[in-house]
Structures are given as C-alpha cells and as structure tokens.
Amino acid sequence: MGILHKWWQVTWLIINVSFLFLSSSFVRGSIITDSLESLDDLLCKQAVNDVKGKFIKTAIVYEISIPSNLTGMKISAVRLRAVSFWNRGLNHSFLSLPPKVVAQPSMKRIAILYENLGKWSNLYFNVSNYTMIAPILGFIAYSSSEKELLDCQKIKIDTQGGNITIRFRNVSSHPKNVTPLCAKIGDNGTVEFSNMTKPYFCEAQSQGHYTLVIPSSSAKESSKLWWVLGFVIGLVVLILLALILVAIKIIKKRKIKEMEKVSEVEEAFDTFWIGDTKLPSASMIRTQPSLENEYHYRGGN
Ligand SMILES: *[C@@H]1O[C@H](CO)[C@@H](O)[C@H](O)[C@H]1NC(C)=O
Ligand SMILES: *[C@@H]1O[C@H](CO)[C@@H](O)[C@H](O)[C@H]1NC(C)=O
Ligand SMILES: *[C@@H]1O[C@H](CO)[C@@H](O)[C@H](O)[C@H]1NC(C)=O
Ligand SMILES: *[C@@H]1O[C@H](CO)[C@@H](O)[C@H](O)[C@H]1NC(C)=O
C-alpha cells in the first residue's frame, strides 16, 4: 500500500518534470517581445529614455543603460551629421559603414543604434539545422534631430554599392574544420546566409540583425531525437507500470475480499479456538469420493 502510494508520487513527479522539460525545450519563449522588430522599438525607446535630459553631442557614442529585465543585452547609439556620414562613413564597435552612405529620405542627422542581444540571442534566432556561435548583432538607422539622439523612426540607408562590415568578437568555440556562415535574420524570421569575408567578419548591404552559425552536425541532431524518443518511451513505460501496479492492487483487494468471504464461511467448519488462538482444523474431505462404478451400479439398478 505504502509502496504503491510512493510509486504514484514518483510517477507524477516524473510526468510533471518531463512536461516542464519538454515544454521548455520545444516552445520558444516570447519573454520579451515576439519579434526583432518590436525588440528594436523597445530598445530604441530605452535609448530615448536613457539620454533624456542630456545634452546630446554629435559623433559621440552613448552607452545606453539596460533595464534589469533585459540584462545581458548591450546597446549604444551615436548621432552623425549626414555630411560626415557621407564623407567618412562610420567605424565603431562591431560595425564599419563605408563612406557615401545616404539616408532615405535624406535628412540632416542620422542616428545609428547598436544592439548586441548577448544571451538573449537564442530567443530570437532558432533555425533548425544551424547552431548560433555568436550573439546577434544589430544596427538600425533612425532619424535624429538637433535636440534628440534619436526618435525611433526607422529610416533606410543606402550604401550605394559599398560594403558594410560586421565584426564578431565573442565567438564560441566550434570544430576547426567547420567554417561558420554569416546569417542575416529578417524581421519575419527569414534567414539569408553568406560566406564570411575573413574569419568572423561578415559583409552586409543593409541594416538589420546578423549572427554567425554553423550547421548542426546531423549526428548531434539525431542523437537529440533519440534522446527525446527514449524519454517518451520511458515515460510511457513508467505510466504503464503504474497502471499495472494499480491493477494488481485492485485485483489483490478483490481476492482478499473473496478469500475473506470464503474463509468466513469456512471458518464455521474448519477452525476451532483454543483460548484466544484461532486454529485451522485438519481439512475435512467434504465430498466423499465416489467410486466410478457406483453410478453404474446405481444406474444398473
Ligand atoms: C521591464 O521592466 C519595466 C519596468 O521596470 C517594464 O516597463 C517593461 O515592460 C519590462 N520589459 C519587459 C520586456 O518585460
Ligand atoms: C575601423 O577601426 C578599426 C580599429 O578600431 C580598424 O582596425 C579598422 O581598420 C577600421 N575600419 C575601417 C573600414 O576604417
Ligand atoms: C534540416 O535537415 C534535414 C535533413 O538533414 C532536412 O530534411 C530539413 O528540411 C532541414 N530543415 C531545414 C529547415 O532546412
Ligand atoms: C560559400 O562559398 C562556397 C565556395 O567557397 C560556395 O560553394 C557557397 O555557395 C557559398 N555559400 C554562400 C551561402 O554564399
């Protein structure tokens, strides 16, 4: 009884833990926002709030503080005069924009917001068959004004054929014989791949979000599949085991009841008492053995 009860508890625990595990590994959480586009918006507003009240200088990079619920991301912003943008381009942090870049529509000042999603990257990028080996880096152009650093109105920038360079520094270790690919993540989750121009450098023609990936080795993927399959089978076996135990318990209970009934009846005949002790008597032969020929004999009469 006690053991059976414990079995149930253990089974329930395992079932609950497995569902927790399965749901956490298969359902991608939308903890912050469900798209990169809305994340851009969120981060831009954070930047606006963070520099509020400050005197904004041009060509100075502002490190933006991150709210505690987004710890691990890094953002910074810089405002440039369109003229200097055109003349010199921009070379800061992971990003290098070539000269002759123009904003569309044309404007006097342009702001660039740098995003490093850090440990949050996996939340926004999860393409089957690829493993991310660098954080997602993003850069977005916004219109700016004399007073503001940026105003969260996204603008387009045209490199006029020039190449944007993105440099990845925090690359996690990967097999030496596997060359990472650059991946551009579109707002709607689409991914465009390209070769690196040199180790951990990617070339781009437009603003957006970039990362480095390597193909997940098929062995790794299939072992994962087997693991999950084994887990599910194990779970089913456990549930069956629990059901069998319950069934055994029920059957035993019934048998005991039946036996009790029988013994109650038998008690009248088969037991006697000596003091407080109930003793079974030697079993009586209640049905007299009938001789085979007896019937014949009677029948013959
Ligand atoms: C982070 O916390 C702030 C309040 O401190 C809240 O306004 C904001 O919505 C939160 N952001 C996310 C993504 O949960
Ligand atoms: C950008 O700056 C880095 C040093 O901070 C330098 O090594 C690199 O050559 C520069 N790139 C361009 C395109 O100017
Ligand atoms: C991943 O690879 C498998 C075979 O290796 C293929 O069937 C599947 O379509 C691929 N998935 C994607 C999203 O490319
Ligand atoms: C990368 O370069 C190889 C040749 O070196 C080419 O076969 C492959 O298609 C390229 N991949 C992409 C995504 O451009």
Coordinates of C-alpha atoms and ligand atoms in Angstrom, one line a residue:
M1 CA 0.0 0.0 0.0
G2 CA 2.7 2.5 1.1
I3 CA 5.0 1.5 -1.7
L4 CA 2.2 1.8 -4.3
H5 CA 1.4 5.3 -3.0
K6 CA 5.1 6.3 -3.3
W7 CA 5.1 4.8 -6.8
W8 CA 2.3 7.1 -7.8
Q9 CA 4.0 10.1 -6.3
V10 CA 7.2 9.3 -8.2
T11 CA 5.4 8.7 -11.4
W12 CA 3.5 12.0 -11.1
L13 CA 6.7 13.8 -10.3
I14 CA 8.4 12.3 -13.4
I15 CA 5.4 13.2 -15.6
N16 CA 5.4 16.7 -14.4
V17 CA 9.1 17.2 -14.7
S18 CA 9.1 15.8 -18.2
F19 CA 6.3 18.1 -19.3
L20 CA 8.2 21.0 -17.9
F21 CA 11.3 19.9 -19.7
L22 CA 9.6 19.2 -23.0
S23 CA 7.7 22.5 -22.9
S24 CA 10.8 24.5 -22.1
S25 CA 12.8 22.9 -24.8
F26 CA 10.3 22.9 -27.6
V27 CA 8.3 26.1 -27.1
R28 CA 10.3 29.1 -27.7
G29 CA 9.5 31.6 -25.0
S30 CA 8.3 35.1 -26.0
I31 CA 9.6 36.5 -22.8
I32 CA 10.4 40.0 -24.1
T33 CA 8.8 40.5 -27.4
D34 CA 7.9 38.1 -30.2
S35 CA 9.8 39.7 -33.0
L36 CA 13.1 41.5 -33.6
E37 CA 11.2 44.4 -35.0
S38 CA 9.3 45.0 -31.7
L39 CA 12.6 44.5 -29.8
D40 CA 14.2 47.3 -31.9
D41 CA 11.3 49.5 -30.9
L42 CA 11.7 48.6 -27.2
L43 CA 15.4 49.2 -27.3
C44 CA 15.1 52.5 -29.1
K45 CA 12.6 53.8 -26.5
Q46 CA 15.0 52.7 -23.8
A47 CA 17.8 54.7 -25.5
V48 CA 15.5 57.7 -25.8
N49 CA 14.6 57.5 -22.1
D50 CA 18.2 56.9 -21.0
V51 CA 19.6 60.0 -22.6
K52 CA 16.6 62.2 -21.8
G53 CA 17.7 65.5 -20.4
K54 CA 21.3 65.1 -21.5
F55 CA 22.9 67.5 -23.9
I56 CA 23.5 65.4 -27.0
K57 CA 26.7 65.7 -28.8
T58 CA 27.2 64.6 -32.4
A59 CA 29.6 61.8 -33.2
I60 CA 29.7 60.7 -29.5
V61 CA 28.8 57.1 -28.8
Y62 CA 26.3 56.8 -25.9
E63 CA 26.3 53.6 -24.0
I64 CA 22.7 53.0 -23.1
S65 CA 21.8 51.5 -19.7
I66 CA 19.7 48.4 -19.9
P67 CA 16.7 47.7 -17.6
S68 CA 17.2 44.8 -15.2
N69 CA 14.8 42.6 -17.1
L70 CA 17.0 42.8 -20.2
T71 CA 20.3 42.3 -18.5
G72 CA 22.8 40.8 -20.9
M73 CA 21.9 43.0 -23.9
K74 CA 24.1 45.8 -24.8
I75 CA 23.0 48.9 -26.7
S76 CA 24.7 52.1 -27.7
A77 CA 23.8 54.9 -30.0
V78 CA 25.5 57.6 -32.0
R79 CA 24.3 60.6 -33.9
L80 CA 26.1 61.8 -37.0
R81 CA 25.6 64.7 -39.4
A82 CA 24.6 63.3 -42.8
V83 CA 27.5 65.2 -44.3
S84 CA 30.1 63.5 -42.2
F85 CA 28.3 60.2 -42.7
W86 CA 28.8 60.7 -46.4
N87 CA 32.4 61.8 -46.2
R88 CA 33.8 59.4 -43.6
G89 CA 31.3 56.7 -43.0
L90 CA 31.3 55.2 -39.5
N91 CA 33.7 52.9 -37.8
H92 CA 32.8 52.0 -34.3
S93 CA 32.4 48.9 -32.2
F94 CA 31.4 45.9 -34.4
L95 CA 30.3 48.0 -37.3
S96 CA 32.0 49.7 -40.2
L97 CA 29.9 51.7 -42.6
P98 CA 31.7 52.9 -45.8
P99 CA 31.6 56.5 -46.9
K100 CA 29.0 57.7 -49.4
V101 CA 26.1 56.2 -47.4
V102 CA 22.9 58.2 -47.8
A103 CA 19.7 58.2 -45.8
Q104 CA 16.4 57.7 -47.4
P105 CA 14.7 60.1 -47.1
S106 CA 17.6 62.5 -47.0
M107 CA 18.0 64.3 -43.7
K108 CA 20.5 66.4 -41.8
R109 CA 21.2 64.0 -39.0
I110 CA 21.3 60.3 -38.8
A111 CA 21.4 58.1 -35.6
I112 CA 22.7 54.5 -35.5
L113 CA 21.6 52.2 -32.7
Y114 CA 23.9 49.3 -32.0
E115 CA 22.4 46.2 -30.5
N116 CA 24.1 43.2 -29.0
L117 CA 21.5 40.7 -27.9
G118 CA 24.0 38.7 -25.9
K119 CA 22.5 35.7 -24.1
W120 CA 19.0 36.7 -25.4
S121 CA 20.1 35.9 -28.9
N122 CA 18.8 32.3 -28.8
L123 CA 15.3 33.6 -28.1
Y124 CA 15.2 35.4 -31.4
F125 CA 17.1 33.0 -33.6
N126 CA 16.5 29.3 -33.8
V127 CA 16.7 27.9 -37.3
S128 CA 16.7 24.1 -37.5
N129 CA 19.9 22.6 -38.7
Y130 CA 22.0 25.6 -37.6
T131 CA 23.7 26.5 -34.3
M132 CA 24.5 30.0 -33.5
I133 CA 28.0 30.6 -32.4
A134 CA 28.0 34.4 -31.9
P135 CA 25.5 36.8 -30.4
I136 CA 23.1 38.6 -32.6
L137 CA 24.4 42.0 -33.5
G138 CA 22.1 44.6 -34.9
F139 CA 22.4 48.1 -36.2
I140 CA 19.4 50.3 -37.1
A141 CA 19.4 53.8 -38.6
Y142 CA 17.0 56.3 -37.1
S143 CA 16.2 59.8 -37.9
S144 CA 17.6 62.3 -35.4
S145 CA 17.3 66.0 -34.7
E146 CA 19.3 68.7 -33.1
K147 CA 17.9 68.1 -29.7
E148 CA 17.4 64.4 -29.8
L149 CA 19.8 61.5 -30.1
L150 CA 17.2 59.5 -32.0
D151 CA 13.4 59.5 -32.4
C152 CA 12.6 55.8 -33.1
Q153 CA 11.6 56.5 -36.7
K154 CA 13.4 53.9 -38.7
I155 CA 15.0 55.1 -41.9
K156 CA 16.7 53.4 -44.7
I157 CA 20.3 53.7 -45.5
D158 CA 21.7 53.2 -49.0
T159 CA 25.4 52.2 -49.2
Q160 CA 25.4 52.8 -52.9
G161 CA 27.1 49.5 -53.6
G162 CA 29.6 49.9 -50.7
N163 CA 30.0 47.1 -48.2
I164 CA 29.1 47.3 -44.6
T165 CA 31.4 45.2 -42.4
I166 CA 30.3 43.4 -39.2
R167 CA 33.0 42.0 -36.9
F168 CA 32.2 39.3 -34.4
R169 CA 34.4 39.1 -31.4
N170 CA 32.6 36.8 -28.9
V171 CA 32.6 33.7 -31.0
S172 CA 32.1 30.4 -29.1
S173 CA 34.3 27.5 -29.9
H174 CA 33.4 25.4 -32.9
P175 CA 35.0 22.5 -34.8
K176 CA 38.1 23.7 -36.7
N177 CA 37.0 22.1 -39.9
V178 CA 33.7 23.8 -39.9
T179 CA 33.6 27.3 -41.4
P180 CA 30.9 29.5 -39.9
L181 CA 28.4 31.2 -42.1
C182 CA 27.1 34.7 -41.8
A183 CA 23.3 34.8 -41.2
K184 CA 21.1 37.8 -41.7
I185 CA 17.9 37.5 -39.8
G186 CA 14.9 39.1 -41.4
D187 CA 12.2 40.8 -39.4
N188 CA 9.8 38.0 -40.2
G189 CA 12.2 35.3 -39.2
T190 CA 13.7 34.6 -42.6
V191 CA 17.4 33.9 -42.8
E192 CA 19.9 34.7 -45.5
F193 CA 23.3 33.0 -45.4
S194 CA 26.5 34.3 -46.9
N195 CA 30.2 33.4 -46.5
M196 CA 32.5 35.3 -44.2
T197 CA 34.9 37.6 -45.9
K198 CA 37.6 36.8 -43.4
P199 CA 37.4 34.9 -40.1
Y200 CA 34.5 36.3 -38.1
F201 CA 33.8 39.2 -40.5
C202 CA 30.6 39.5 -42.4
E203 CA 29.7 41.7 -45.2
A204 CA 26.3 43.3 -45.5
Q205 CA 24.4 45.7 -47.8
S206 CA 21.7 46.7 -45.4
Q207 CA 20.9 47.4 -41.7
G208 CA 19.4 44.6 -39.6
H209 CA 20.4 41.7 -37.4
Y210 CA 23.4 39.4 -38.1
T211 CA 25.0 36.5 -36.5
L212 CA 27.3 33.6 -37.2
V213 CA 26.1 30.0 -37.5
I214 CA 27.5 26.5 -38.1
P215 CA 25.4 23.6 -39.5
S216 CA 24.4 21.5 -36.6
S217 CA 26.0 18.1 -37.2
S218 CA 23.5 15.6 -38.2
A219 CA 24.8 13.2 -35.6
K220 CA 24.1 15.8 -32.9
E221 CA 20.6 16.3 -34.2
S222 CA 19.7 12.7 -34.5
S223 CA 21.1 11.9 -31.0
K224 CA 18.9 14.6 -29.7
L225 CA 15.9 13.0 -31.4
W226 CA 16.8 9.6 -30.0
W227 CA 17.2 11.1 -26.6
V228 CA 13.7 12.6 -26.8
L229 CA 12.3 9.4 -28.2
G230 CA 13.9 7.4 -25.4
F231 CA 12.5 9.8 -22.9
V232 CA 8.9 9.5 -24.3
I233 CA 9.2 5.7 -24.4
G234 CA 10.5 5.7 -20.8
L235 CA 7.6 7.8 -19.8
V236 CA 5.0 5.5 -21.4
V237 CA 6.6 2.5 -19.7
L238 CA 6.5 4.3 -16.4
I239 CA 2.8 5.1 -16.8
L240 CA 2.1 1.5 -17.8
L241 CA 4.0 0.3 -14.8
A242 CA 2.0 2.5 -12.5
L243 CA -1.3 1.3 -14.1
I244 CA -0.2 -2.3 -13.8
L245 CA 0.6 -1.7 -10.1
V246 CA -2.8 -0.2 -9.6
A247 CA -4.5 -3.1 -11.4
I248 CA -2.6 -5.6 -9.2
K249 CA -3.6 -3.7 -6.2
I250 CA -7.3 -3.8 -7.2
I251 CA -7.1 -7.4 -8.1
K252 CA -5.4 -8.3 -4.8
K253 CA -8.0 -6.3 -2.9
R254 CA -10.8 -8.2 -4.6
K255 CA -9.1 -11.5 -4.0
I256 CA -8.6 -10.7 -0.3
K257 CA -12.3 -9.8 -0.1
E258 CA -13.3 -13.0 -1.8
M259 CA -10.9 -15.0 0.4
E260 CA -12.3 -13.3 3.4
K261 CA -15.8 -14.2 2.4
V262 CA -14.8 -17.8 1.8
S263 CA -12.8 -18.0 5.0
E264 CA -15.8 -16.6 6.8
V265 CA -17.9 -19.4 5.5
E266 CA -15.2 -22.0 6.0
E267 CA -14.4 -20.7 9.5
A268 CA -17.6 -22.1 10.7
F269 CA -16.5 -25.6 9.7
D270 CA -12.7 -25.5 9.6
T271 CA -11.5 -23.6 12.6
F272 CA -11.7 -24.0 16.3
W273 CA -10.4 -22.0 19.1
I274 CA -8.0 -22.7 21.9
G275 CA -8.1 -19.8 24.3
D276 CA -7.6 -16.7 22.1
T277 CA -5.9 -18.6 19.2
K278 CA -7.8 -19.5 16.1
L279 CA -6.5 -22.7 14.7
P280 CA -7.3 -24.3 11.4
S281 CA -8.5 -27.8 11.8
A282 CA -7.3 -30.6 9.6
S283 CA -9.1 -30.2 6.4
M284 CA -12.0 -32.4 6.1
I285 CA -12.9 -34.3 3.0
R286 CA -16.3 -32.8 2.4
T287 CA -17.2 -34.5 -0.8
Q288 CA -16.9 -38.2 -0.4
P289 CA -15.0 -39.7 -3.3
S290 CA -17.4 -41.6 -5.4
L291 CA -16.5 -44.8 -6.9
E292 CA -16.6 -44.8 -10.7
N293 CA -18.7 -47.9 -10.8
E294 CA -21.0 -46.7 -8.1
Y295 CA -23.0 -44.8 -10.7
H296 CA -23.2 -47.7 -13.0
Y297 CA -24.1 -49.8 -10.1
R298 CA -26.9 -47.5 -9.1
G299 CA -27.9 -46.9 -12.7
G300 CA -27.8 -50.6 -13.2
N301 CA -30.4 -50.9 -10.5
Ligands
LIG1 C1 10.9 45.7 -18.0 O1 10.5 46.3 -16.8 C2 9.9 47.5 -17.0 C3 9.6 48.1 -15.7 O2 10.8 48.2 -14.9 C4 8.6 47.4 -17.8 O3 8.1 48.6 -18.1 C5 9.0 46.7 -19.1 O4 7.8 46.5 -19.8 C6 9.7 45.5 -18.9 N1 10.1 45.0 -20.1 C7 10.0 43.7 -20.5 C8 10.4 43.4 -21.8 O5 9.5 42.9 -19.7
LIG2 C1 37.8 50.6 -38.1 O1 38.5 50.7 -36.8 C2 39.4 49.6 -36.5 C3 40.0 50.0 -35.2 O2 39.1 50.4 -34.3 C4 40.4 49.4 -37.6 O3 41.2 48.3 -37.3 C5 39.7 49.2 -38.9 O4 40.6 49.1 -40.0 C6 38.7 50.3 -39.2 N1 38.0 50.0 -40.4 C7 37.8 50.9 -41.4 C8 37.0 50.5 -42.5 O5 38.2 52.0 -41.3
LIG3 C1 17.2 20.0 -41.9 O1 17.9 18.9 -42.4 C2 17.1 17.9 -42.8 C3 17.9 16.7 -43.3 O2 19.2 16.8 -42.9 C4 16.1 18.3 -43.8 O3 15.2 17.3 -44.1 C5 15.3 19.5 -43.2 O4 14.4 20.0 -44.3 C6 16.2 20.6 -42.8 N1 15.5 21.7 -42.2 C7 15.6 22.9 -42.7 C8 14.7 23.9 -42.0 O5 16.3 23.3 -43.6
LIG4 C1 30.3 30.0 -49.9 O1 31.4 29.7 -50.7 C2 31.3 28.4 -51.3 C3 32.6 28.3 -52.1 O2 33.7 28.5 -51.4 C4 30.1 28.3 -52.1 O3 30.0 27.0 -52.7 C5 28.9 28.5 -51.3 O4 27.7 28.5 -52.1 C6 29.0 29.9 -50.6 N1 27.9 30.0 -49.7 C7 27.1 31.0 -49.7 C8 26.0 31.0 -48.7 O5 27.3 32.0 -50.4

